[in-house]
Coordinates of N, CA and C in Angstrom, one line a residue:
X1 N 5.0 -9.7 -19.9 CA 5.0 -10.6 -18.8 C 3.9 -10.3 -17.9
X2 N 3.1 -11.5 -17.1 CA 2.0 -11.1 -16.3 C 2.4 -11.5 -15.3
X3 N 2.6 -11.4 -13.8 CA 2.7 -11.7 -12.6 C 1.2 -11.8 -12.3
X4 N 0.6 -13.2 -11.5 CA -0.6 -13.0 -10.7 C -0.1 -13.3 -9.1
X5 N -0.4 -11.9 -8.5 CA 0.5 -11.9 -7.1 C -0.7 -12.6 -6.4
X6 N -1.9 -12.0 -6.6 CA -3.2 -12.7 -5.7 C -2.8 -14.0 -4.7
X7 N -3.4 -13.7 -3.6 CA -3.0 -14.9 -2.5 C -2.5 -15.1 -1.9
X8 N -1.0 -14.0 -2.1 CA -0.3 -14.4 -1.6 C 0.2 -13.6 -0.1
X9 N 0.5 -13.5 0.6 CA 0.6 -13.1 2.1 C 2.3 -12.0 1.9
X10 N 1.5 -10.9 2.0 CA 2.8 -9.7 2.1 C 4.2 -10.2 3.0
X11 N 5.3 -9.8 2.5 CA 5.6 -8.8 1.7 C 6.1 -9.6 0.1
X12 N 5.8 -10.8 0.1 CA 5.3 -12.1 -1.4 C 5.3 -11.3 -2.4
X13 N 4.1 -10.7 -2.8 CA 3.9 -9.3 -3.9 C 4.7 -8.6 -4.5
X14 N 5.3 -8.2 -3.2 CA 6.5 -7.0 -3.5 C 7.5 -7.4 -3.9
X15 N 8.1 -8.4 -3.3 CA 9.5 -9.1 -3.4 C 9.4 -9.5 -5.2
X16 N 8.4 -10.2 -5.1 CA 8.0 -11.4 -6.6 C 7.9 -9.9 -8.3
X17 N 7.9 -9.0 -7.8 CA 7.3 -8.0 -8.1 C 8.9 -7.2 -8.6
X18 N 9.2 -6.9 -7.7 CA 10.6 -6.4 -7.9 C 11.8 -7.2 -9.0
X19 N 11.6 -8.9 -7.8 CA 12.2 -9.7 -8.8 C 12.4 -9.6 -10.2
X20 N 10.9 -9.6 -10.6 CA 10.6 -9.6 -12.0 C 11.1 -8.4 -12.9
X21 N 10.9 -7.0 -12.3 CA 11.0 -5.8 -12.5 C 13.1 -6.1 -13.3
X22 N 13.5 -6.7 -12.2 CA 15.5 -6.9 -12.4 C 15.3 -7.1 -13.9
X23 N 14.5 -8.4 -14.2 CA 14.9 -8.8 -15.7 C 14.3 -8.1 -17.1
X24 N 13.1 -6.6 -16.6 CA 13.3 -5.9 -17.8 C 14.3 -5.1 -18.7
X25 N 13.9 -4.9 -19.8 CA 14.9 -3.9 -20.6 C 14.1 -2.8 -21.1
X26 N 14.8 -1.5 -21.3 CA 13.9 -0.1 -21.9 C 12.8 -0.8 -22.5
X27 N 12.0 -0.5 -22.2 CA 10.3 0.0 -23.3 C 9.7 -1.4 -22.7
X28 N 10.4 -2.2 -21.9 CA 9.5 -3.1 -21.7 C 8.5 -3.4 -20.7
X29 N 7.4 -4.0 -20.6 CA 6.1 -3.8 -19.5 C 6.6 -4.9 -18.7
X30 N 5.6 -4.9 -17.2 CA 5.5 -6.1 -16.6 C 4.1 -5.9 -15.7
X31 N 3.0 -6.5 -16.5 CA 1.7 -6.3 -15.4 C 1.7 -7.8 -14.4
X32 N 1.0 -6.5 -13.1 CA 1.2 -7.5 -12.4 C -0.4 -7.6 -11.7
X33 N -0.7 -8.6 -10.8 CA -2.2 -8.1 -10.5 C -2.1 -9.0 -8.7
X34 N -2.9 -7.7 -8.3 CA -3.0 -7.8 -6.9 C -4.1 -7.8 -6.3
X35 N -4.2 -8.7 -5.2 CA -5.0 -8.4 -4.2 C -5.7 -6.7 -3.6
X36 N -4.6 -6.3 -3.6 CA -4.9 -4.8 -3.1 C -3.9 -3.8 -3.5
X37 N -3.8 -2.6 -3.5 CA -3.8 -1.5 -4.1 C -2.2 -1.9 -3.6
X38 N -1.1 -1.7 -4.2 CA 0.4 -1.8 -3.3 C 1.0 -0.3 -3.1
X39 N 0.6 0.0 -2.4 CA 1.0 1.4 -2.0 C 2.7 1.7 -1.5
X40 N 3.1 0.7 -1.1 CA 4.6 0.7 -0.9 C 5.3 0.3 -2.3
X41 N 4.9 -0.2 -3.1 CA 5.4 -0.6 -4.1 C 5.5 0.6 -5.3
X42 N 4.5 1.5 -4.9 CA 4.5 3.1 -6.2 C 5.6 3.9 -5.7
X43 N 5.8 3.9 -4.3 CA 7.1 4.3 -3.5 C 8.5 4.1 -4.5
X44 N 8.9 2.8 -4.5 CA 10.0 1.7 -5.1 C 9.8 2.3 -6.9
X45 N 8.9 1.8 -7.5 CA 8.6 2.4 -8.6 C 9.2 4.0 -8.7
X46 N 8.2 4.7 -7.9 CA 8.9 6.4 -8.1 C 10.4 6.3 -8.2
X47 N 11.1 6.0 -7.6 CA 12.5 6.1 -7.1 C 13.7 5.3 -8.1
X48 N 12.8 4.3 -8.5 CA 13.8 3.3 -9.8 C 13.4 4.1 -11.5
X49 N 12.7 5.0 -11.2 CA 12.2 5.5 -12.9 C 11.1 4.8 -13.3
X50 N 10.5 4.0 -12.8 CA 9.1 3.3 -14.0 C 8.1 4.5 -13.6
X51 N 7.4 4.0 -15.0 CA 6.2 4.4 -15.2 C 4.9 3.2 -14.7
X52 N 4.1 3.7 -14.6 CA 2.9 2.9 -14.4 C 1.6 3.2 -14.0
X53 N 0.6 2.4 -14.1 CA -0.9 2.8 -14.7 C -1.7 1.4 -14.0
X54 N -2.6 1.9 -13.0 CA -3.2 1.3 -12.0 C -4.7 1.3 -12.5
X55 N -5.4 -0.2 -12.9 CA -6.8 -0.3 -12.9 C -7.3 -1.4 -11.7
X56 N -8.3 -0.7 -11.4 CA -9.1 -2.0 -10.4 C -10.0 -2.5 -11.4
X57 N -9.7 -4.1 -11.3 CA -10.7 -4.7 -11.9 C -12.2 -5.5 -11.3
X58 N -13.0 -6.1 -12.0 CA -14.3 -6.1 -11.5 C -14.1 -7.0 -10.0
X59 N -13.4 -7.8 -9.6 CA -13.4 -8.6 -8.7 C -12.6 -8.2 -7.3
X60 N -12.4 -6.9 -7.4 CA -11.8 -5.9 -6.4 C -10.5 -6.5 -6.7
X61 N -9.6 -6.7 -7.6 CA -7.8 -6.6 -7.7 C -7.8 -6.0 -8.1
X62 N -6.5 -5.5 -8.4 CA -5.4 -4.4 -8.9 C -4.8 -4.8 -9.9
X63 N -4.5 -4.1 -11.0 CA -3.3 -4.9 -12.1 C -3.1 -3.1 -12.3
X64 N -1.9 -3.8 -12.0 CA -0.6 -3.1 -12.2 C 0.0 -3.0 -13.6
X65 N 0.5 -2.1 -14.4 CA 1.0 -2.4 -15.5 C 2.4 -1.3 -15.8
X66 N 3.7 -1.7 -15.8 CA 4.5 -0.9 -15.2 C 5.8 -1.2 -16.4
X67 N 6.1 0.4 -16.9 CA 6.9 -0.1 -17.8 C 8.7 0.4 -17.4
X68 N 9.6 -0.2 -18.1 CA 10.6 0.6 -17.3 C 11.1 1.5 -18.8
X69 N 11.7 2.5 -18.4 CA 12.4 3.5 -19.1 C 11.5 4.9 -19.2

């Protein structure tokens, strides 16, 4: 699943972000891509168990790629 958060006016990202996160199952991804780096959101991550792996791409966003289990 790909979330494009871009655009959208904080705390939008996060919320939309988490949302999505509710409906994985073990081994499954959910990239997401951002405007800017979500620094509160690796917080939320650390604490629920995911993993995840942060690239900036050529147009200054973030994608996110976050798996649970």
């Amino acid at each position: 699943m790909i979330l494009d958060n871009r655009g959208l006016e904080p705390p939008q990202p996060m919320m939309r972000t988490l949302a999505a996160l509710e409906t994985l199952k073990d081994g499954e991804t959910l990239t997401i891509i951002n405007d800017r780096r979500p620094m509160f959101l690796y917080e939320q991550l650390d604490e629920l168990g995911y993993s995840y792996e942060t690239t900036e791409r050529d147009d200054g966003s973030f994608q996110i790629t976050i798996t649970k289990g």
